[in-house]
Coordinates of C-alpha atoms in Angstrom, one line a residue:
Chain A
X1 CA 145.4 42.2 97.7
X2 CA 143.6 40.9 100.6
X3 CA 140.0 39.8 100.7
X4 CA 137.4 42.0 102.3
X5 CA 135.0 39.3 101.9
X6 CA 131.5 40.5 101.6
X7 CA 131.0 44.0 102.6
X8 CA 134.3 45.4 100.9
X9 CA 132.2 48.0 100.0
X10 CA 130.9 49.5 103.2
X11 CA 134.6 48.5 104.8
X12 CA 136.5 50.7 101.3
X13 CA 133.6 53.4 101.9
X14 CA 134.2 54.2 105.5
X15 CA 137.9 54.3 104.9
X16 CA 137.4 57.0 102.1
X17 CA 135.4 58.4 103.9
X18 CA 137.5 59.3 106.7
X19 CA 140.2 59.9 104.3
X20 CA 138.2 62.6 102.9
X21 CA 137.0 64.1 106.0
X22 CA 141.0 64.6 107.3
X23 CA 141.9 65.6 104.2
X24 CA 139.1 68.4 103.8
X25 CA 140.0 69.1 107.4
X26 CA 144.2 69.5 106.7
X27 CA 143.2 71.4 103.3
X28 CA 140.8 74.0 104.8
X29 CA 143.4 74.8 107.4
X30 CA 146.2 75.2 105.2
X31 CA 144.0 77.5 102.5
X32 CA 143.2 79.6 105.9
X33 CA 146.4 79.9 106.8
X34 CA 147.9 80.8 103.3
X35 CA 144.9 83.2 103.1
X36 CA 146.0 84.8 106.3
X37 CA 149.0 85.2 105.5
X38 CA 148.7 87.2 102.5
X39 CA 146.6 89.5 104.0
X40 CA 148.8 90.5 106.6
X41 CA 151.5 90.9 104.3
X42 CA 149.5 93.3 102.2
X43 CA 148.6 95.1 105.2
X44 CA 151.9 95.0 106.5
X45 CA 153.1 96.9 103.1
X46 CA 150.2 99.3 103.3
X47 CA 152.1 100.7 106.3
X48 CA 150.2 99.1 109.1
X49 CA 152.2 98.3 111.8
X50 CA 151.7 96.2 114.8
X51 CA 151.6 98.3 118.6
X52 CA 155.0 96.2 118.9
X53 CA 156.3 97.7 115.8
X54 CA 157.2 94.4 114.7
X55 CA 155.6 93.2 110.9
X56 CA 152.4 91.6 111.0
X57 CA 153.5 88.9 108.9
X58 CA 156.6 88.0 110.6
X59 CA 155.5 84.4 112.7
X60 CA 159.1 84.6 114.6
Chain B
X1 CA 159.0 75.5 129.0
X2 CA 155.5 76.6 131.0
X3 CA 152.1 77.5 130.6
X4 CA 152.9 81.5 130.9
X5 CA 155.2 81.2 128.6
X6 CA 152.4 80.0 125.9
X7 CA 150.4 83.1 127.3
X8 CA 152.5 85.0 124.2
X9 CA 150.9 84.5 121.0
X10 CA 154.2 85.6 119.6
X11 CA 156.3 83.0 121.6
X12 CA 153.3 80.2 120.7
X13 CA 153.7 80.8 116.9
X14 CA 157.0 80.4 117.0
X15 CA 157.7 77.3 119.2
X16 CA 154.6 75.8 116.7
X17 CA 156.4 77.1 113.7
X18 CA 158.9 74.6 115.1
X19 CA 157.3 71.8 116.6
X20 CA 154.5 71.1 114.0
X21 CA 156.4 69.6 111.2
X22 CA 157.9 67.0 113.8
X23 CA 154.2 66.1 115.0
X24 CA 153.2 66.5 111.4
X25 CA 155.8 63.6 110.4
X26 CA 155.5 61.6 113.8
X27 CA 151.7 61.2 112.9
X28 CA 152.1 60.4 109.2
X29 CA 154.5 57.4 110.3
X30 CA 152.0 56.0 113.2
X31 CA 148.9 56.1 110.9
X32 CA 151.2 54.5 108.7
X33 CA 152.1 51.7 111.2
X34 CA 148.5 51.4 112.3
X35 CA 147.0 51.4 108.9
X36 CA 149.3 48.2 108.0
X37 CA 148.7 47.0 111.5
X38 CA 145.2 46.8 110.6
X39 CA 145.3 45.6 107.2
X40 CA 147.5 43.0 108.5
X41 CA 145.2 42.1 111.2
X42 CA 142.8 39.1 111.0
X43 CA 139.1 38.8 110.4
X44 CA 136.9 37.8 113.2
X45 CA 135.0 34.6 113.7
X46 CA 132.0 36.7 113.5
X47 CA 131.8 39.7 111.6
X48 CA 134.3 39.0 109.3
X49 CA 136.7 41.6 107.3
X50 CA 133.7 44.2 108.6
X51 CA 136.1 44.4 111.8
X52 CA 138.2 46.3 110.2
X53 CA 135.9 49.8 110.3
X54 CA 136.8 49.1 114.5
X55 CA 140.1 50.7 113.5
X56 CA 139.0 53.8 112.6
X57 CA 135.4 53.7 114.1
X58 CA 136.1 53.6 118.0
X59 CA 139.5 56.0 117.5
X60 CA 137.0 58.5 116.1
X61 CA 134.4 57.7 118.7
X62 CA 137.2 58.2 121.9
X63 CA 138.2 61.3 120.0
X64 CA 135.0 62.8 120.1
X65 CA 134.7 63.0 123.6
X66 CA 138.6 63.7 124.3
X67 CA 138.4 67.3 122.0
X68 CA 135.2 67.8 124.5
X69 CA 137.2 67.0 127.5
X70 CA 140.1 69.2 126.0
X71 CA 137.3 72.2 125.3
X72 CA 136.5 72.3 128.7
X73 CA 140.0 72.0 130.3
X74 CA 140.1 75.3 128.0
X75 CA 136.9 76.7 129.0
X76 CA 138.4 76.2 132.6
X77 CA 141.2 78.3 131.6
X78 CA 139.2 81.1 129.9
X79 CA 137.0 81.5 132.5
X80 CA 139.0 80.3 136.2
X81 CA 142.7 81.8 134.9
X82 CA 141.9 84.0 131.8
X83 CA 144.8 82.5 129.7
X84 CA 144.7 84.2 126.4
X85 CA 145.2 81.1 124.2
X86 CA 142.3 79.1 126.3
X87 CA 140.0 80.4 124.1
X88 CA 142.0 80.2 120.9
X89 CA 142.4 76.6 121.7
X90 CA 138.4 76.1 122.7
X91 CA 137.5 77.4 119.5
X92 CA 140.1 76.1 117.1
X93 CA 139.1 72.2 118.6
X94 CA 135.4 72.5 118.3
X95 CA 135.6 72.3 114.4
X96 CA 137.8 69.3 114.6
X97 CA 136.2 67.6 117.5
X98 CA 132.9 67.9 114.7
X99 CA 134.4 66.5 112.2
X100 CA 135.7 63.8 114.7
X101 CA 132.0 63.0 115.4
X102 CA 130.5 63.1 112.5
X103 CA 133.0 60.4 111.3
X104 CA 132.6 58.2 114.3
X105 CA 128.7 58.3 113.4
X106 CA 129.3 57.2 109.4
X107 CA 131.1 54.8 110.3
X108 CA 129.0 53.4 113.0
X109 CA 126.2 53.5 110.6
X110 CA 128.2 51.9 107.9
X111 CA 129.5 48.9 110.3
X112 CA 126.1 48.5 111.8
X113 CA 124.3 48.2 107.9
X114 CA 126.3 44.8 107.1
X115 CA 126.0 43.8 111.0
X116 CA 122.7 44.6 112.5
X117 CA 121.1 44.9 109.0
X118 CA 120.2 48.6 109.5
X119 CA 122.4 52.1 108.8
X120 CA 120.9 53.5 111.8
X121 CA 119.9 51.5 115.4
X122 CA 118.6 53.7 118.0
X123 CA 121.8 52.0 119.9
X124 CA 122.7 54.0 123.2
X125 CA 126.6 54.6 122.0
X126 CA 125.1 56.0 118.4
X127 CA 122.5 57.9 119.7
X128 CA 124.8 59.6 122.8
X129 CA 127.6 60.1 120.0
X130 CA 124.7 61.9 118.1
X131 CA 123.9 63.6 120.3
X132 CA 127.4 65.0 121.2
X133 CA 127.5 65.8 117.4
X134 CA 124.4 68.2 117.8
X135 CA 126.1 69.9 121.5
X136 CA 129.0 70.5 118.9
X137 CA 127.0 72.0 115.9
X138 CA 125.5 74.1 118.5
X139 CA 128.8 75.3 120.3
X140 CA 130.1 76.3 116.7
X141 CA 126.6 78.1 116.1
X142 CA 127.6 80.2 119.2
X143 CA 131.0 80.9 118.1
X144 CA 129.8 81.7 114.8
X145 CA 126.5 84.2 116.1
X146 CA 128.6 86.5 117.7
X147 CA 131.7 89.3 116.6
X148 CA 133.7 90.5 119.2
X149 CA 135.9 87.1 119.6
X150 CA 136.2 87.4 123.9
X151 CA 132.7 88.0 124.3
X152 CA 132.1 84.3 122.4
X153 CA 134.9 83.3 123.8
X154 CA 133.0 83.2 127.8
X155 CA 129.7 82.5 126.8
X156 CA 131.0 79.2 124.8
X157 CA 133.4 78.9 127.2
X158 CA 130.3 78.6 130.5
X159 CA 128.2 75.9 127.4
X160 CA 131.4 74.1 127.1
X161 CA 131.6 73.5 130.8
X162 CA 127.5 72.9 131.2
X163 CA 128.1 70.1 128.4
X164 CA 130.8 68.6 130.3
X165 CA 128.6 68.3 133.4
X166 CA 125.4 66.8 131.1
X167 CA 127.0 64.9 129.2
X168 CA 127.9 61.5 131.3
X169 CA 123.8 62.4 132.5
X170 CA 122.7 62.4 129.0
X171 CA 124.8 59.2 128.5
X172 CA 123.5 57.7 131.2
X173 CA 119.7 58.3 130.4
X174 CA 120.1 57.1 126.8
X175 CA 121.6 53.9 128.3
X176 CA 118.6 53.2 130.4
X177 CA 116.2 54.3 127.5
X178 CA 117.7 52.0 125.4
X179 CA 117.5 48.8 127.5
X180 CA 113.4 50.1 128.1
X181 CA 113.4 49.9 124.1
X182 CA 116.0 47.2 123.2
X183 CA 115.5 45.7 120.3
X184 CA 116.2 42.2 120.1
X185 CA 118.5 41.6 117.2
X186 CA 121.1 43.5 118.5
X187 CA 124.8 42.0 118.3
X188 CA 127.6 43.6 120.0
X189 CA 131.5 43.4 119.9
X190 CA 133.1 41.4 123.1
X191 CA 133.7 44.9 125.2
X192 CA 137.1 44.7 127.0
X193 CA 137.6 40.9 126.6
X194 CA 139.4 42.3 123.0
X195 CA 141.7 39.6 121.4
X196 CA 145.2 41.5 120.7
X197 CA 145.5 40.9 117.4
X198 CA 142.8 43.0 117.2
X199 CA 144.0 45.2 120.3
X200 CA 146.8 46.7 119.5
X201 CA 146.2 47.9 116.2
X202 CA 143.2 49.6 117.5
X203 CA 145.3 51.1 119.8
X204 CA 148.4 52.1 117.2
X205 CA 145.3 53.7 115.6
X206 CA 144.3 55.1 118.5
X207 CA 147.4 57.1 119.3
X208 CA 147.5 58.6 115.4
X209 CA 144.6 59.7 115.5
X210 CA 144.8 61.9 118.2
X211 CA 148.2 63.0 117.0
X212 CA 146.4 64.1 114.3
X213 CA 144.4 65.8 116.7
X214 CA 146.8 67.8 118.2
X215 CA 148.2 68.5 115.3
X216 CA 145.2 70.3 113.4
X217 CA 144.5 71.9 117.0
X218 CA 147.9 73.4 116.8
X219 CA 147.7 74.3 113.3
X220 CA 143.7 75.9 113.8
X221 CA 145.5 77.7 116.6
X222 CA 148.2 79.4 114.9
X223 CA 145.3 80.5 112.4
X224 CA 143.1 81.9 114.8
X225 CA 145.6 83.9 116.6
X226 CA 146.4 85.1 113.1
X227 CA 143.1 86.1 112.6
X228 CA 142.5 88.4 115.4
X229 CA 145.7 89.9 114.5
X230 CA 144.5 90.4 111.2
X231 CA 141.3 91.5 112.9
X232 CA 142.6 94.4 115.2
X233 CA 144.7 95.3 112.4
X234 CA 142.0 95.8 109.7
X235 CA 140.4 97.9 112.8
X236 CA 144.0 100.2 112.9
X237 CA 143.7 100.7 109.1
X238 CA 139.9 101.5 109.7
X239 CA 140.4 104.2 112.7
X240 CA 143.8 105.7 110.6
X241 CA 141.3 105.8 107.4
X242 CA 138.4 107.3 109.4
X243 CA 141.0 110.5 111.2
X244 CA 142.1 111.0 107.4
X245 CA 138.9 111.9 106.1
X246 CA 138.2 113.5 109.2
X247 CA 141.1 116.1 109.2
X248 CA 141.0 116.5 105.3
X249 CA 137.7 118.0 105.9
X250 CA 138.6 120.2 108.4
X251 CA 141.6 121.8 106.9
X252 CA 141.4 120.8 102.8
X253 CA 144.9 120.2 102.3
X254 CA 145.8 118.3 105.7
X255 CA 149.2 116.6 105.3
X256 CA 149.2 112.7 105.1
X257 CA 148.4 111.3 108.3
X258 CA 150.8 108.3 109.5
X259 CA 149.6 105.2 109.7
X260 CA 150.3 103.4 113.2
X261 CA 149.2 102.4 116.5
X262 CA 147.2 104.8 118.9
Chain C
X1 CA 115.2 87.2 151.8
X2 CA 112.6 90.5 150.9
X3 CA 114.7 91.5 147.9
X4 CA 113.8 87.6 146.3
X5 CA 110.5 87.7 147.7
X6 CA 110.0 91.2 145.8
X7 CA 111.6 89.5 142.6
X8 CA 109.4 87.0 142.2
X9 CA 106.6 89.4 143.0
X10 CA 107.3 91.7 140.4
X11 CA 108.2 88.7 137.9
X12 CA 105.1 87.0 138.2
X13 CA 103.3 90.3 138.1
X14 CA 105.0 91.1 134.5
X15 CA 104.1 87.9 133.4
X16 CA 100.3 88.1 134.1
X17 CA 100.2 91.4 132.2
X18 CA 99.8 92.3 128.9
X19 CA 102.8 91.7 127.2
X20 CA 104.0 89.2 129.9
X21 CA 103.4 86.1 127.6
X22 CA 102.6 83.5 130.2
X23 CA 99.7 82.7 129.0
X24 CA 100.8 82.5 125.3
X25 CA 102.6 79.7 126.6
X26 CA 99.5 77.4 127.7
X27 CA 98.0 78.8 124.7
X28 CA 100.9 77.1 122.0
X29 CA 100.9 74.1 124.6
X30 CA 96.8 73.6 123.8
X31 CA 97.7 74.3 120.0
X32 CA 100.5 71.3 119.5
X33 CA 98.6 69.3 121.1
X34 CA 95.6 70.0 118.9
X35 CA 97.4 69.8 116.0
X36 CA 98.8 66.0 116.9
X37 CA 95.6 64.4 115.8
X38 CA 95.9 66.1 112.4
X39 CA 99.1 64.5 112.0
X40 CA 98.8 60.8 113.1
X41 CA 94.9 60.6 112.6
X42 CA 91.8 60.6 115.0
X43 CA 92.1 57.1 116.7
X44 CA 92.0 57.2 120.0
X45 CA 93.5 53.8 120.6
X46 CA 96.7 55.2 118.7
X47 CA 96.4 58.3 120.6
X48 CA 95.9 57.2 124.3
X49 CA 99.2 55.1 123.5
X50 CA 101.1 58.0 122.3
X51 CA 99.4 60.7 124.5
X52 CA 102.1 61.0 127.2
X53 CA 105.0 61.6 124.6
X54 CA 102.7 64.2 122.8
X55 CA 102.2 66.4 126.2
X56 CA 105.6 66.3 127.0
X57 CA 106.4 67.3 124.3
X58 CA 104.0 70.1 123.8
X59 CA 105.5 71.1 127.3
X60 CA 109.2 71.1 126.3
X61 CA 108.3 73.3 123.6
X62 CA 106.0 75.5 125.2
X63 CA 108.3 75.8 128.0
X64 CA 111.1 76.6 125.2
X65 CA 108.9 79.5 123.3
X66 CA 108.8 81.3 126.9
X67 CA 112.3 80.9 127.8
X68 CA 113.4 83.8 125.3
X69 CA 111.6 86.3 127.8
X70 CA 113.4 85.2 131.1
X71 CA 115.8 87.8 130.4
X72 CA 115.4 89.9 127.6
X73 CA 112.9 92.3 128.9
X74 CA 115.1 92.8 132.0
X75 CA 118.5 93.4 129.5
X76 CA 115.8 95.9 127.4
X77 CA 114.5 98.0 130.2
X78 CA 118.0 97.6 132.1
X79 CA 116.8 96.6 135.6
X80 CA 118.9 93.4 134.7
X81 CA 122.5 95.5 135.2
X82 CA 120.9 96.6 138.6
X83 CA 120.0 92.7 139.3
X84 CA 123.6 92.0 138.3
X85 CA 124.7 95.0 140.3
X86 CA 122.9 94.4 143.8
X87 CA 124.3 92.9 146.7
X88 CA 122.0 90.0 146.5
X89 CA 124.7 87.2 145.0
X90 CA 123.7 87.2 141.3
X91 CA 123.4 82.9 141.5
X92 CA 120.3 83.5 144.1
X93 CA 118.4 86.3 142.0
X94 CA 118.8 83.5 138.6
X95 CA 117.6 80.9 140.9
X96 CA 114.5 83.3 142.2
X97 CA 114.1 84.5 138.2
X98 CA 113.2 80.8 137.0
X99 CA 111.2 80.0 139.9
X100 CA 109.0 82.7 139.2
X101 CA 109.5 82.4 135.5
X102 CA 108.3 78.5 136.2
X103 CA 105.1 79.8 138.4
X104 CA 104.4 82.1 136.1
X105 CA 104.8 80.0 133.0
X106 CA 105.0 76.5 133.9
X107 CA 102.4 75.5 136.0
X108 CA 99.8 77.0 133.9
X109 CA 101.2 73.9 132.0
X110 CA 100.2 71.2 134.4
X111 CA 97.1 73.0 135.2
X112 CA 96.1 72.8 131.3
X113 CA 97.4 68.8 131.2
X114 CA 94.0 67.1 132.5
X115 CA 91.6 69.4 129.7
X116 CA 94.2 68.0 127.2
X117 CA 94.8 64.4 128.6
X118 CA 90.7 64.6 128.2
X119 CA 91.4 65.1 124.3
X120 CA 93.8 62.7 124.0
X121 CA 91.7 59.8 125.5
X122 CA 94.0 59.4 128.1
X123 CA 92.3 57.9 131.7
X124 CA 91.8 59.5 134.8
X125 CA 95.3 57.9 136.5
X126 CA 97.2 58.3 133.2
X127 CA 96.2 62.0 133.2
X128 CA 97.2 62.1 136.5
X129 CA 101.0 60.5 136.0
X130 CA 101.6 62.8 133.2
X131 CA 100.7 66.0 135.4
X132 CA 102.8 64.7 138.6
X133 CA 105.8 63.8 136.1
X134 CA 105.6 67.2 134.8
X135 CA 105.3 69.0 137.6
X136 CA 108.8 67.4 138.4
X137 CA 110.4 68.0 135.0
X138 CA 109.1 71.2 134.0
X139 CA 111.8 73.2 136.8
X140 CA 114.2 71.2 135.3
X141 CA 113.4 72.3 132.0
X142 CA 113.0 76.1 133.1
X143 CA 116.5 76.2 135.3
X144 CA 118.7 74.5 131.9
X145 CA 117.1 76.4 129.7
X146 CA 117.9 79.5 131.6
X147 CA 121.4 79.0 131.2
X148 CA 120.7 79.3 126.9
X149 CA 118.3 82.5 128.1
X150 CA 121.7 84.1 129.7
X151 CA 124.0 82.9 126.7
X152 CA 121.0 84.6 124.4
X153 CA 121.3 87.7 126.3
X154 CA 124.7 88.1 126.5
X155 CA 125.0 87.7 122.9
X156 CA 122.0 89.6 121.5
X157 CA 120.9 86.6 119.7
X158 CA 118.1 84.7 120.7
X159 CA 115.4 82.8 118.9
X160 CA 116.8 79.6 117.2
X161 CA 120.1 80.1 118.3
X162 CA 118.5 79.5 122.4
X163 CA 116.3 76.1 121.5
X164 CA 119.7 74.7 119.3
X165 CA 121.9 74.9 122.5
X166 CA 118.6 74.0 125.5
X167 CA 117.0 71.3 123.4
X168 CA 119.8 68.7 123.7
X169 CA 120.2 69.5 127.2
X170 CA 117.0 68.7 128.2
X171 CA 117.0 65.0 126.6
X172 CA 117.6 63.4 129.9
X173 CA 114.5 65.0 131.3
X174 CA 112.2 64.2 128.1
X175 CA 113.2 60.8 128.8
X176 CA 112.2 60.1 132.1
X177 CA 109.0 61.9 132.7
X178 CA 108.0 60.3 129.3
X179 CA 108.9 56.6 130.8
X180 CA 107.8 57.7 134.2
X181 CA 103.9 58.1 133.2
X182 CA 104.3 55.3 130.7
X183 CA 105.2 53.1 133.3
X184 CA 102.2 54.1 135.8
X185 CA 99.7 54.1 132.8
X186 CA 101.4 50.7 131.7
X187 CA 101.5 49.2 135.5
X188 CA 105.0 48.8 135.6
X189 CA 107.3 50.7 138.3
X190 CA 106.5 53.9 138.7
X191 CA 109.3 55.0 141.7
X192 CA 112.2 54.0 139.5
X193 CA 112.2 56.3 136.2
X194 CA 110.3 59.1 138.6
X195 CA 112.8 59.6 141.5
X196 CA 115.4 59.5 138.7
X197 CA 113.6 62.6 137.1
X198 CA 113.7 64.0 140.7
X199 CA 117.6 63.7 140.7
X200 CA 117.4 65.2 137.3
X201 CA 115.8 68.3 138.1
X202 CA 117.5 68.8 141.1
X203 CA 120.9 68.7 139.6
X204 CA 119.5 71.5 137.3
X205 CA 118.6 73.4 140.0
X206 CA 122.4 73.6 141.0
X207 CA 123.6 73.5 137.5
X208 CA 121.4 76.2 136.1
X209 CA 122.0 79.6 138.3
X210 CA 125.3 79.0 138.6
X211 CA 125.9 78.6 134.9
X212 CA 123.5 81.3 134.1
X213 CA 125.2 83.5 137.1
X214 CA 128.6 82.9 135.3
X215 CA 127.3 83.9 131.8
X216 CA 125.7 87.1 132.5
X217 CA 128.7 88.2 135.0
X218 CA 131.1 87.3 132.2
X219 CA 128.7 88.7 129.6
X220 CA 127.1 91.9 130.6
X221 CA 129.8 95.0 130.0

């Protein structure tokens, strides 16, 4: 383990700290996009369809 | 591969359904490399171990203004050339280029605490970066104030540009404010004359993070367009809902109306 | 050249009027400025020092409590769509808007600065460097913040949503009429933070009816 000498505190917060802040930023993303998601599939087996007739869901 | 091409959404989800787990990968190894590099890297004469908040202090700091830059290159294209996925981008970054900020400014803080002996100095670079942070909050305050996604869409698109011309101005008039007020005690970091061992994993560091970037841009993107989908779908169910009732009580028993587009 | 000329005419004239709100303006202006001794004490000595920050100040925000008007009656009554409509290019009738928006509203300002510089403790030459340094930074502050009045109408939101996006714009200008009339009342050079708070307003001047020209073309359907 290497010495931080010492402010190993302020240097370890500033690291979790941006840890955190990507991590919240990755997370939120992928919970919106899962969110999404379902919703257009449950729309797209309501019988909603696109003007393109193509499903809703369908990212291809 | 072209810019018209992109104009699709349909062609832009899929060409990021493919591309995003090769950026997703390419930036987990390089923060990898950088985060050794700057483990690895030595202490400096002067502010010793505390150096090491550099490496992910100034990456945030040049980010903060690239995602700005990159608004406005957007807002350029939703106002000059009305790409559809200017504004999609312009609104997907500023979230990002928030967080960005707000990350350069704790860390400033907690470098300049152990260094200058004080969380916050009225130091030009903080006080421009917080500044920038407020522009931001602001631009997202827009975005979020108003429905109808293209009408946002413009009028953050003409505050993205009037930031980009005000900034380097507002930049420049904190810098001379600051040397009217400059506190003495003040230390500073060598400027350009960087040694490379501290150099280059700065820049390693440097070129994750804004993989990272363009990354979570990509990824915000592909929800945004999502949601308008979901948006102009929900207003499809809505209008089919509304001609149901609508016929049933005209004629009682009214057969089932079919749902689909107009 | 008559179409302007009639703009400002009738702008001023709406202003004056009941309703208009210019004067509300001097009248918040007079009130912050009041209210500072409350808040850091009656001594004069302490006062005098801070006095030019406090006016500005006072100014930036009266000038911001006005700004929500510039086009909001217009969008109401709908003589902004003919504005936006007419032949005269939309950039010249902003620029003609503010100026008369600034007559109306600003100036009043500068006019009120000496009773209040009298309140403040503040000498006759101090009084006047604070005046002359407002009566260059108050356009600039009218012509940015008109581009937050266009974003405000064009969204149907104004209020707190207009001073969060003017009030870090105008930072720059804050800034150097607040060193300018320091450095007269301190003796130092006066030309330097001045003619840079010139430059300032004068790049508004470009900046701001084009910006607000954009956002109303772009925003009005």
């Amino acid at each position: 383990m290497m010495s931080l000498g010492p402010y190993a505190s302020f240097i370890v917060t500033s690291y979790a700290l941006v840890t955190a802040v990507v991590l919240i930023l990755i997370i939120a993303i992928a919970i919106d996009y899962r969110s999404l998601r379902q919703r257009l599939r449950e729309l797209d087996q309501s019988g909603i369809t696109r003007r393109s007739g193509r499903s809703a869901a369908d990212l291809r | 591969m072209t810019l018209i091409d992109l104009a699709n959404p349909s062609k832009f989800l899929s060409l990021t359904a493919r591309v995003l787990p090769w950026l997703a990968a390419a930036t987990a190894i390089v923060l990898a490399i950088g985060l050794y590099q700057s483990a690895a890297a030595p202490d400096d004469y002067q502010q010793g171990a505390t150096v090491k908040i550099m490496f992910i202090h100034v990456p945030n700091a040049w980010l903060s203004m690239l995602v700005w830059g990159v608004m406005s290159l957007a807002a350029l294209g939703t106002l000059v050339w009305r790409h559809p996925l200017a504004d999609v981008a312009a609104k997907a970054a500023a979230p990002i280029g928030a967080a960005f900020t707000f990350l350069a400014l704790v860390t400033g803080a907690l470098w300049g605490r152990p260094m200058w002996g004080t969380y916050w100095e009225w130091d030009a670079r903080l006080t421009s970066v917080l500044i920038l942070f407020l522009m931001y909050l602001g631009l997202i305050a827009l975005w979020r104030a108003v429905e109808d996604p293209s009408r946002a869409a413009r009028a953050g698109a003409v505050l993205t540009l009037v930031g980009a011309i005000n900034l380097p101005i507002i930049k420049f008039s904190v810098d001379w404010w600051n040397t009217l007020h400059q506190p003495a005690s003040v230390m500073r970091l060598g400027g350009p004359t960087l040694d490379r061992a501290f150099l280059v994993p700065l820049l390693v560091m440097a070129a994750a993070f804004s993989l990272l970037f363009v990354t979570l841009l990509l990824a915000a993107m592909r929800n945004e367009i999502l949601r308008r989908r979901l948006r102009s779908l929900q207003m499809m169910q809505a209008r089919a809902f509304s001609s149901e009732v609508d016929t049933g009580s005209h004629e009682g028993n009214a057969p089932k109306p079919k749902f689909g587009a107009a | 050249m008559t179409v302007l000329a009639a703009l400002i005419r009738r702008d001023i004239r709406i202003a004056v009027r009941v309703g208009g709100g210019a004067l509300i303006g001097v009248l918040f202006f007079l009130t912050v400025v009041v209210l500072m001794p409350f808040a850091v004490g009656p001594d004069l000595a302490l006062l005098t020092r801070l006095g030019p920050a406090i006016l500005w100040l006072g100014a930036l925000l009266a000038s911001l409590l006005t700004l929500d008007r510039l086009f909001m009656a217009d969008h109401e009554d709908g003589s902004l769509d003919l504005i936006v409509m007419s032949r005269t290019p939309l950039e010249l009738a902003c620029a003609t808007k503010a100026l008369a928006h600034w007559i109306a509203a600003g100036l009043p300002l500068i006019g009120a600065t000496p009773v209040l510089g009298l309140l403040l403790n503040l000498d006759t030459r101090s009084t006047a460097a604070v005046a002359l340094t407002l009566l260059a930074g108050t356009p600039a502050l009218t012509f940015t913040g008109m581009i937050g009045a266009a974003l405000a109408v064009t969204l149907h939101r104004g209020g707190l949503l207009l001073a969060v996006l003017v009030l870090p714009l105008s930072i720059p200008v804050l800034i150097f009429g607040v060193a300018a009339s320091q450095a007269a009342i301190a003796g130092q050079s006066f030309g330097a933070p001045f003619s840079i708070l010139c430059a300032v307003s004068l790049v508004s001047f470009v900046i701001g009816p084009f910006a607000a020209a954009a956002c109303l073309r772009h925003g009005l359907d």
